[in-house]
């Protein structure tokens, strides 16, 4: 397969505006484009760049485990690559963040001796830092998927910024559209309150995919989080507690002139 090649690109979080020059070129030059976007506007735009575009949305179904859908997507991608053609897979946001299918397709393609790579893009986290005016370099930043955070009892530092993704779908096993977020968020609140206190202000954030719409920034006391409206796009931002004191002895060692 001399011509087989796989490139996984991200379309960014903001519709069309986040698409990089390199990602656009890959889409235009591909023999086959597969996409998983979730936004008809962006899908239409990709179709204008390359008429071969086909969506992977059909692999989702209510009641179907998400990983079963992801496995089908991977095999769909590889089936196109094995036809000895240049395949570009366009995924919304950053193609390597919450994107099993992209990573796994690249891994399996390489095992088969096929050239495969990923092109990064602007993610929801990038917009979060910009929209909320946060600098992860000030007190560090911890980032967890909310269900995994709870199920695996992740160890965290309350004096560092913490971001919890997918708080509106904690425990959701499939693509079911009707889902009650309250039980999962209640469990999350019970875990966080002993560390931060009931009144600690947290922010429910949702990046806006459109330049004409404002992002969501809902600030609430931590104890009131279960009463806050959440969606599949909701991210919880937990600001840090006051910094720990500096280790003066270690500081002296680090700054001592040699």
PDB file of C-alpha atoms in Angstrom:
ATOM      1  CA  UNK A   1       0.000   0.000   0.000  1.00  0.00           C
ATOM      2  CA  UNK A   2       2.243   2.731  -1.309  1.00  0.00           C
ATOM      3  CA  UNK A   3      -0.277   5.559  -1.059  1.00  0.00           C
ATOM      4  CA  UNK A   4      -1.938   4.671   2.240  1.00  0.00           C
ATOM      5  CA  UNK A   5      -1.754   7.458   4.778  1.00  0.00           C
ATOM      6  CA  UNK A   6      -3.831   8.511   7.779  1.00  0.00           C
ATOM      7  CA  UNK A   7      -3.949  12.024   9.220  1.00  0.00           C
ATOM      8  CA  UNK A   8      -6.238  12.859  12.131  1.00  0.00           C
ATOM      9  CA  UNK A   9      -6.947  16.585  12.418  1.00  0.00           C
ATOM     10  CA  UNK A  10      -8.964  18.729  14.785  1.00  0.00           C
ATOM     11  CA  UNK A  11     -11.426  21.349  13.627  1.00  0.00           C
ATOM     12  CA  UNK A  12     -11.027  23.254  16.888  1.00  0.00           C
ATOM     13  CA  UNK A  13     -13.797  24.157  19.277  1.00  0.00           C
ATOM     14  CA  UNK A  14     -15.071  27.313  17.624  1.00  0.00           C
ATOM     15  CA  UNK A  15     -16.918  26.538  14.411  1.00  0.00           C
ATOM     16  CA  UNK A  16     -14.782  27.070  11.293  1.00  0.00           C
ATOM     17  CA  UNK A  17     -12.733  29.854  12.930  1.00  0.00           C
ATOM     18  CA  UNK A  18     -10.435  27.420  14.768  1.00  0.00           C
ATOM     19  CA  UNK A  19      -9.595  25.378  11.664  1.00  0.00           C
ATOM     20  CA  UNK A  20      -5.842  25.708  11.080  1.00  0.00           C
ATOM     21  CA  UNK A  21      -4.140  26.140   7.727  1.00  0.00           C
ATOM     22  CA  UNK A  22      -2.536  22.689   8.035  1.00  0.00           C
ATOM     23  CA  UNK A  23      -5.792  20.945   8.966  1.00  0.00           C
ATOM     24  CA  UNK A  24      -7.578  22.628   6.070  1.00  0.00           C
ATOM     25  CA  UNK A  25      -4.855  21.521   3.642  1.00  0.00           C
ATOM     26  CA  UNK A  26      -5.103  17.906   4.845  1.00  0.00           C
ATOM     27  CA  UNK A  27      -8.871  17.919   4.360  1.00  0.00           C
ATOM     28  CA  UNK A  28      -8.577  19.387   0.876  1.00  0.00           C
ATOM     29  CA  UNK A  29      -5.867  16.975  -0.276  1.00  0.00           C
ATOM     30  CA  UNK A  30      -7.306  13.728   1.138  1.00  0.00           C
ATOM     31  CA  UNK A  31      -8.761  11.003  -1.053  1.00  0.00           C
ATOM     32  CA  UNK A  32     -11.337  10.337   1.649  1.00  0.00           C
ATOM     33  CA  UNK A  33     -12.502  12.477   4.566  1.00  0.00           C
ATOM     34  CA  UNK A  34     -14.265  11.008   7.593  1.00  0.00           C
ATOM     35  CA  UNK A  35     -15.562  13.320  10.285  1.00  0.00           C
ATOM     36  CA  UNK A  36     -17.114  13.341  13.734  1.00  0.00           C
ATOM     37  CA  UNK A  37     -18.126  16.928  14.387  1.00  0.00           C
ATOM     38  CA  UNK A  38     -21.641  17.162  15.782  1.00  0.00           C
ATOM     39  CA  UNK A  39     -22.167  20.563  14.149  1.00  0.00           C
ATOM     40  CA  UNK A  40     -23.957  20.615  10.761  1.00  0.00           C
ATOM     41  CA  UNK A  41     -22.388  23.995   9.926  1.00  0.00           C
ATOM     42  CA  UNK A  42     -18.847  22.661  10.276  1.00  0.00           C
ATOM     43  CA  UNK A  43     -19.711  19.392   8.513  1.00  0.00           C
ATOM     44  CA  UNK A  44     -21.113  21.381   5.595  1.00  0.00           C
ATOM     45  CA  UNK A  45     -17.973  23.507   5.468  1.00  0.00           C
ATOM     46  CA  UNK A  46     -15.775  20.406   5.348  1.00  0.00           C
ATOM     47  CA  UNK A  47     -17.948  19.068   2.544  1.00  0.00           C
ATOM     48  CA  UNK A  48     -17.204  22.230   0.567  1.00  0.00           C
ATOM     49  CA  UNK A  49     -13.475  21.600   1.040  1.00  0.00           C
ATOM     50  CA  UNK A  50     -13.713  17.939   0.015  1.00  0.00           C
ATOM     51  CA  UNK A  51     -16.798  16.287  -1.480  1.00  0.00           C
ATOM     52  CA  UNK A  52     -15.735  12.805  -0.289  1.00  0.00           C
ATOM     53  CA  UNK A  53     -16.668  13.632   3.324  1.00  0.00           C
ATOM     54  CA  UNK A  54     -18.580  10.998   5.306  1.00  0.00           C
ATOM     55  CA  UNK A  55     -19.677  11.320   8.929  1.00  0.00           C
ATOM     56  CA  UNK A  56     -19.047   8.750  11.646  1.00  0.00           C
ATOM     57  CA  UNK A  57     -22.127   9.830  13.605  1.00  0.00           C
ATOM     58  CA  UNK A  58     -24.064   6.734  12.576  1.00  0.00           C
ATOM     59  CA  UNK A  59     -21.990   4.555  14.886  1.00  0.00           C
ATOM     60  CA  UNK A  60     -23.676   6.141  17.911  1.00  0.00           C
ATOM     61  CA  UNK A  61     -26.995   4.770  19.156  1.00  0.00           C
ATOM     62  CA  UNK A  62     -29.078   5.062  22.312  1.00  0.00           C
ATOM     63  CA  UNK A  63     -28.363   2.159  24.643  1.00  0.00           C
ATOM     64  CA  UNK A  64     -25.185   1.246  22.790  1.00  0.00           C
ATOM     65  CA  UNK A  65     -21.982   1.376  24.897  1.00  0.00           C
ATOM     66  CA  UNK A  66     -19.777   4.240  23.800  1.00  0.00           C
ATOM     67  CA  UNK A  67     -16.699   2.056  23.463  1.00  0.00           C
ATOM     68  CA  UNK A  68     -18.575  -0.212  21.073  1.00  0.00           C
ATOM     69  CA  UNK A  69     -19.255   2.865  18.944  1.00  0.00           C
ATOM     70  CA  UNK A  70     -15.603   3.912  19.147  1.00  0.00           C
ATOM     71  CA  UNK A  71     -14.398   0.479  18.056  1.00  0.00           C
ATOM     72  CA  UNK A  72     -16.678   0.589  15.045  1.00  0.00           C
ATOM     73  CA  UNK A  73     -15.318   4.026  14.163  1.00  0.00           C
ATOM     74  CA  UNK A  74     -11.737   2.774  14.331  1.00  0.00           C
ATOM     75  CA  UNK A  75     -12.506  -0.131  12.006  1.00  0.00           C
ATOM     76  CA  UNK A  76     -14.388   2.188   9.653  1.00  0.00           C
ATOM     77  CA  UNK A  77     -11.366   4.491   9.475  1.00  0.00           C
ATOM     78  CA  UNK A  78      -8.917   1.648   8.904  1.00  0.00           C
ATOM     79  CA  UNK A  79     -11.098   0.065   6.231  1.00  0.00           C
ATOM     80  CA  UNK A  80     -10.749   3.262   4.200  1.00  0.00           C
ATOM     81  CA  UNK A  81      -6.995   3.512   4.785  1.00  0.00           C
ATOM     82  CA  UNK A  82      -6.513  -0.110   3.688  1.00  0.00           C
ATOM     83  CA  UNK A  83      -7.902   0.846   0.294  1.00  0.00           C
ATOM     84  CA  UNK A  84      -4.470   2.413  -0.315  1.00  0.00           C
ATOM     85  CA  UNK A  85      -5.613   6.003  -0.075  1.00  0.00           C
ATOM     86  CA  UNK A  86      -4.895   9.178   1.887  1.00  0.00           C
ATOM     87  CA  UNK A  87      -7.557   9.367   4.587  1.00  0.00           C
ATOM     88  CA  UNK A  88      -8.142  12.450   6.722  1.00  0.00           C
ATOM     89  CA  UNK A  89     -10.238  12.117   9.853  1.00  0.00           C
ATOM     90  CA  UNK A  90     -11.595  15.429  11.152  1.00  0.00           C
ATOM     91  CA  UNK A  91     -12.664  15.499  14.808  1.00  0.00           C
ATOM     92  CA  UNK A  92     -14.164  18.420  16.691  1.00  0.00           C
ATOM     93  CA  UNK A  93     -11.972  20.240  19.203  1.00  0.00           C
ATOM     94  CA  UNK A  94      -8.486  18.854  19.706  1.00  0.00           C
ATOM     95  CA  UNK A  95      -8.278  15.448  17.968  1.00  0.00           C
ATOM     96  CA  UNK A  96      -6.276  13.947  20.826  1.00  0.00           C
ATOM     97  CA  UNK A  97      -8.496  15.053  23.728  1.00  0.00           C
ATOM     98  CA  UNK A  98     -11.385  12.710  24.668  1.00  0.00           C
ATOM     99  CA  UNK A  99     -10.835  11.082  21.295  1.00  0.00           C
ATOM    100  CA  UNK A 100     -10.173   7.354  21.593  1.00  0.00           C
ATOM    101  CA  UNK A 101     -10.996   6.628  17.962  1.00  0.00           C
ATOM    102  CA  UNK A 102      -8.349   9.000  16.605  1.00  0.00           C
ATOM    103  CA  UNK A 103      -5.543   7.731  18.838  1.00  0.00           C
ATOM    104  CA  UNK A 104      -6.431   4.072  18.335  1.00  0.00           C
ATOM    105  CA  UNK A 105      -6.754   4.378  14.556  1.00  0.00           C
ATOM    106  CA  UNK A 106      -3.280   5.917  14.391  1.00  0.00           C
ATOM    107  CA  UNK A 107      -1.833   3.225  16.664  1.00  0.00           C
ATOM    108  CA  UNK A 108      -3.274   0.343  14.629  1.00  0.00           C
ATOM    109  CA  UNK A 109      -2.364   1.945  11.308  1.00  0.00           C
ATOM    110  CA  UNK A 110       1.264   2.235  12.389  1.00  0.00           C
ATOM    111  CA  UNK A 111       1.273  -1.414  13.464  1.00  0.00           C
ATOM    112  CA  UNK A 112       0.305  -2.227   9.870  1.00  0.00           C
ATOM    113  CA  UNK A 113       3.176  -0.132   8.547  1.00  0.00           C
ATOM    114  CA  UNK A 114       0.948   2.728   7.417  1.00  0.00           C
ATOM    115  CA  UNK A 115       2.087   6.330   7.861  1.00  0.00           C
ATOM    116  CA  UNK A 116      -0.181   7.986  10.423  1.00  0.00           C
ATOM    117  CA  UNK A 117      -0.044  11.222  12.390  1.00  0.00           C
ATOM    118  CA  UNK A 118      -2.134  13.751  14.298  1.00  0.00           C
ATOM    119  CA  UNK A 119      -2.458  17.501  13.765  1.00  0.00           C
ATOM    120  CA  UNK A 120      -3.393  19.408  16.967  1.00  0.00           C
ATOM    121  CA  UNK A 121      -6.115  22.039  17.290  1.00  0.00           C
ATOM    122  CA  UNK A 122      -7.645  24.489  19.745  1.00  0.00           C
ATOM    123  CA  UNK A 123      -9.552  22.663  22.484  1.00  0.00           C
ATOM    124  CA  UNK A 124     -12.282  23.597  24.956  1.00  0.00           C
ATOM    125  CA  UNK A 125      -9.542  23.903  27.585  1.00  0.00           C
ATOM    126  CA  UNK A 126      -7.771  26.561  25.522  1.00  0.00           C
ATOM    127  CA  UNK A 127     -10.984  28.590  25.340  1.00  0.00           C
ATOM    128  CA  UNK A 128     -11.574  28.015  29.064  1.00  0.00           C
ATOM    129  CA  UNK A 129      -8.278  29.645  29.984  1.00  0.00           C
ATOM    130  CA  UNK A 130      -9.042  32.582  27.676  1.00  0.00           C
ATOM    131  CA  UNK A 131     -12.719  33.059  28.622  1.00  0.00           C
ATOM    132  CA  UNK A 132     -12.194  32.776  32.386  1.00  0.00           C
ATOM    133  CA  UNK A 133      -8.879  34.623  32.472  1.00  0.00           C
ATOM    134  CA  UNK A 134      -7.016  31.740  34.089  1.00  0.00           C
ATOM    135  CA  UNK A 135      -3.281  31.057  33.916  1.00  0.00           C
ATOM    136  CA  UNK A 136      -2.423  27.402  34.661  1.00  0.00           C
ATOM    137  CA  UNK A 137       1.165  28.443  35.307  1.00  0.00           C
ATOM    138  CA  UNK A 138       0.312  30.391  38.464  1.00  0.00           C
ATOM    139  CA  UNK A 139      -0.681  27.576  40.836  1.00  0.00           C
ATOM    140  CA  UNK A 140      -0.624  24.597  38.510  1.00  0.00           C
ATOM    141  CA  UNK A 141      -3.599  22.874  36.951  1.00  0.00           C
ATOM    142  CA  UNK A 142      -5.200  19.455  37.435  1.00  0.00           C
ATOM    143  CA  UNK A 143      -7.514  18.064  34.789  1.00  0.00           C
ATOM    144  CA  UNK A 144      -9.760  15.032  35.258  1.00  0.00           C
ATOM    145  CA  UNK A 145     -12.723  13.416  33.538  1.00  0.00           C
ATOM    146  CA  UNK A 146     -15.442  13.605  36.199  1.00  0.00           C
ATOM    147  CA  UNK A 147     -16.608   9.977  36.178  1.00  0.00           C
ATOM    148  CA  UNK A 148     -13.028   8.690  36.265  1.00  0.00           C
ATOM    149  CA  UNK A 149     -12.217  11.168  39.056  1.00  0.00           C
ATOM    150  CA  UNK A 150     -14.922   9.624  41.231  1.00  0.00           C
ATOM    151  CA  UNK A 151     -14.628   5.967  40.284  1.00  0.00           C
ATOM    152  CA  UNK A 152     -10.858   5.795  40.770  1.00  0.00           C
ATOM    153  CA  UNK A 153     -10.621   8.079  43.818  1.00  0.00           C
ATOM    154  CA  UNK A 154      -8.102  10.349  42.096  1.00  0.00           C
ATOM    155  CA  UNK A 155      -5.697  12.122  44.442  1.00  0.00           C
ATOM    156  CA  UNK A 156      -5.755  15.896  43.953  1.00  0.00           C
ATOM    157  CA  UNK A 157      -4.265  19.072  45.415  1.00  0.00           C
ATOM    158  CA  UNK A 158      -6.893  21.617  46.572  1.00  0.00           C
ATOM    159  CA  UNK A 159      -4.310  24.419  46.380  1.00  0.00           C
ATOM    160  CA  UNK A 160      -4.036  23.980  42.621  1.00  0.00           C
ATOM    161  CA  UNK A 161      -6.643  24.863  39.969  1.00  0.00           C
ATOM    162  CA  UNK A 162      -8.809  21.854  39.110  1.00  0.00           C
ATOM    163  CA  UNK A 163     -10.854  21.240  35.953  1.00  0.00           C
ATOM    164  CA  UNK A 164     -13.426  18.450  35.877  1.00  0.00           C
ATOM    165  CA  UNK A 165     -14.745  17.534  32.435  1.00  0.00           C
ATOM    166  CA  UNK A 166     -18.146  16.076  31.562  1.00  0.00           C
ATOM    167  CA  UNK A 167     -19.747  16.815  34.929  1.00  0.00           C
ATOM    168  CA  UNK A 168     -23.177  16.754  33.309  1.00  0.00           C
ATOM    169  CA  UNK A 169     -22.882  13.108  32.269  1.00  0.00           C
ATOM    170  CA  UNK A 170     -21.229  11.451  35.255  1.00  0.00           C
ATOM    171  CA  UNK A 171     -21.851   7.713  35.007  1.00  0.00           C
ATOM    172  CA  UNK A 172     -23.570   7.850  31.609  1.00  0.00           C
ATOM    173  CA  UNK A 173     -22.674   4.578  29.813  1.00  0.00           C
ATOM    174  CA  UNK A 174     -23.964   5.389  26.321  1.00  0.00           C
ATOM    175  CA  UNK A 175     -25.276   8.111  24.040  1.00  0.00           C
ATOM    176  CA  UNK A 176     -28.705   8.268  25.659  1.00  0.00           C
ATOM    177  CA  UNK A 177     -30.146  11.755  25.221  1.00  0.00           C
ATOM    178  CA  UNK A 178     -32.210  11.765  28.426  1.00  0.00           C
ATOM    179  CA  UNK A 179     -29.934  11.576  31.403  1.00  0.00           C
ATOM    180  CA  UNK A 180     -30.346  12.737  34.998  1.00  0.00           C
ATOM    181  CA  UNK A 181     -27.159  14.543  36.029  1.00  0.00           C
ATOM    182  CA  UNK A 182     -28.158  15.087  39.668  1.00  0.00           C
ATOM    183  CA  UNK A 183     -27.054  11.744  41.227  1.00  0.00           C
ATOM    184  CA  UNK A 184     -23.567  11.967  39.762  1.00  0.00           C
ATOM    185  CA  UNK A 185     -23.093  15.634  40.619  1.00  0.00           C
ATOM    186  CA  UNK A 186     -24.344  14.986  44.149  1.00  0.00           C
ATOM    187  CA  UNK A 187     -21.659  12.316  44.594  1.00  0.00           C
ATOM    188  CA  UNK A 188     -19.046  14.691  43.209  1.00  0.00           C
ATOM    189  CA  UNK A 189     -20.129  17.453  45.591  1.00  0.00           C
ATOM    190  CA  UNK A 190     -19.918  15.086  48.551  1.00  0.00           C
ATOM    191  CA  UNK A 191     -16.322  14.290  47.620  1.00  0.00           C
ATOM    192  CA  UNK A 192     -15.262  17.918  47.124  1.00  0.00           C
ATOM    193  CA  UNK A 193     -16.968  19.699  50.043  1.00  0.00           C
ATOM    194  CA  UNK A 194     -14.719  18.215  52.790  1.00  0.00           C
ATOM    195  CA  UNK A 195     -11.681  19.611  50.967  1.00  0.00           C
ATOM    196  CA  UNK A 196     -12.980  23.023  49.894  1.00  0.00           C
ATOM    197  CA  UNK A 197     -15.935  23.812  52.132  1.00  0.00           C
ATOM    198  CA  UNK A 198     -19.602  24.305  51.231  1.00  0.00           C
ATOM    199  CA  UNK A 199     -19.260  27.973  50.299  1.00  0.00           C
ATOM    200  CA  UNK A 200     -16.273  27.604  47.989  1.00  0.00           C
ATOM    201  CA  UNK A 201     -17.260  29.279  44.670  1.00  0.00           C
ATOM    202  CA  UNK A 202     -17.018  27.035  41.613  1.00  0.00           C
ATOM    203  CA  UNK A 203     -17.776  27.806  37.980  1.00  0.00           C
ATOM    204  CA  UNK A 204     -19.810  25.759  35.528  1.00  0.00           C
ATOM    205  CA  UNK A 205     -18.289  26.622  32.164  1.00  0.00           C
ATOM    206  CA  UNK A 206     -19.371  25.887  28.617  1.00  0.00           C
ATOM    207  CA  UNK A 207     -17.267  27.174  25.741  1.00  0.00           C
ATOM    208  CA  UNK A 208     -19.178  28.754  22.877  1.00  0.00           C
ATOM    209  CA  UNK A 209     -18.695  27.170  19.450  1.00  0.00           C
ATOM    210  CA  UNK A 210     -19.888  30.359  17.735  1.00  0.00           C
ATOM    211  CA  UNK A 211     -18.326  33.811  17.666  1.00  0.00           C
ATOM    212  CA  UNK A 212     -21.759  35.413  18.045  1.00  0.00           C
ATOM    213  CA  UNK A 213     -22.593  33.578  21.292  1.00  0.00           C
ATOM    214  CA  UNK A 214     -21.133  34.136  24.731  1.00  0.00           C
ATOM    215  CA  UNK A 215     -19.656  31.242  26.719  1.00  0.00           C
ATOM    216  CA  UNK A 216     -21.498  30.104  29.819  1.00  0.00           C
ATOM    217  CA  UNK A 217     -20.015  31.140  33.162  1.00  0.00           C
ATOM    218  CA  UNK A 218     -22.229  30.156  36.103  1.00  0.00           C
ATOM    219  CA  UNK A 219     -20.678  30.721  39.529  1.00  0.00           C
ATOM    220  CA  UNK A 220     -22.240  28.862  42.445  1.00  0.00           C
ATOM    221  CA  UNK A 221     -21.275  27.787  45.979  1.00  0.00           C
ATOM    222  CA  UNK A 222     -19.991  24.229  45.833  1.00  0.00           C
ATOM    223  CA  UNK A 223     -22.830  22.891  48.012  1.00  0.00           C
ATOM    224  CA  UNK A 224     -25.367  24.249  45.502  1.00  0.00           C
ATOM    225  CA  UNK A 225     -23.799  22.492  42.517  1.00  0.00           C
ATOM    226  CA  UNK A 226     -26.458  19.703  42.382  1.00  0.00           C
ATOM    227  CA  UNK A 227     -29.105  22.435  41.975  1.00  0.00           C
ATOM    228  CA  UNK A 228     -27.294  23.976  39.004  1.00  0.00           C
ATOM    229  CA  UNK A 229     -28.395  23.295  35.431  1.00  0.00           C
ATOM    230  CA  UNK A 230     -25.879  21.145  33.557  1.00  0.00           C
ATOM    231  CA  UNK A 231     -25.522  19.848  30.017  1.00  0.00           C
ATOM    232  CA  UNK A 232     -23.287  17.416  28.153  1.00  0.00           C
ATOM    233  CA  UNK A 233     -20.941  20.360  27.465  1.00  0.00           C
ATOM    234  CA  UNK A 234     -20.593  21.453  31.106  1.00  0.00           C
ATOM    235  CA  UNK A 235     -17.155  21.646  32.688  1.00  0.00           C
ATOM    236  CA  UNK A 236     -16.559  22.359  36.365  1.00  0.00           C
ATOM    237  CA  UNK A 237     -13.779  24.767  37.290  1.00  0.00           C
ATOM    238  CA  UNK A 238     -12.709  24.616  40.935  1.00  0.00           C
ATOM    239  CA  UNK A 239     -10.447  27.533  41.924  1.00  0.00           C
ATOM    240  CA  UNK A 240      -7.550  26.766  44.262  1.00  0.00           C
ATOM    241  CA  UNK A 241      -7.387  27.336  47.985  1.00  0.00           C
ATOM    242  CA  UNK A 242      -4.575  29.625  49.261  1.00  0.00           C
ATOM    243  CA  UNK A 243      -1.091  28.515  48.317  1.00  0.00           C
ATOM    244  CA  UNK A 244       1.024  26.441  50.636  1.00  0.00           C
ATOM    245  CA  UNK A 245       3.990  28.240  52.263  1.00  0.00           C
ATOM    246  CA  UNK A 246       7.292  28.217  50.409  1.00  0.00           C
ATOM    247  CA  UNK A 247       9.991  25.823  51.630  1.00  0.00           C
ATOM    248  CA  UNK A 248      12.565  28.468  52.554  1.00  0.00           C
ATOM    249  CA  UNK A 249      15.413  26.010  53.026  1.00  0.00           C
ATOM    250  CA  UNK A 250      14.850  24.504  49.600  1.00  0.00           C
ATOM    251  CA  UNK A 251      14.475  27.985  48.072  1.00  0.00           C
ATOM    252  CA  UNK A 252      17.841  28.961  49.512  1.00  0.00           C
ATOM    253  CA  UNK A 253      19.446  25.873  47.992  1.00  0.00           C
ATOM    254  CA  UNK A 254      17.925  26.560  44.596  1.00  0.00           C
ATOM    255  CA  UNK A 255      19.004  30.206  44.527  1.00  0.00           C
ATOM    256  CA  UNK A 256      22.457  29.745  46.077  1.00  0.00           C
ATOM    257  CA  UNK A 257      25.205  30.946  43.771  1.00  0.00           C
ATOM    258  CA  UNK A 258      27.732  28.342  42.788  1.00  0.00           C
TER     259      UNK A 258
END
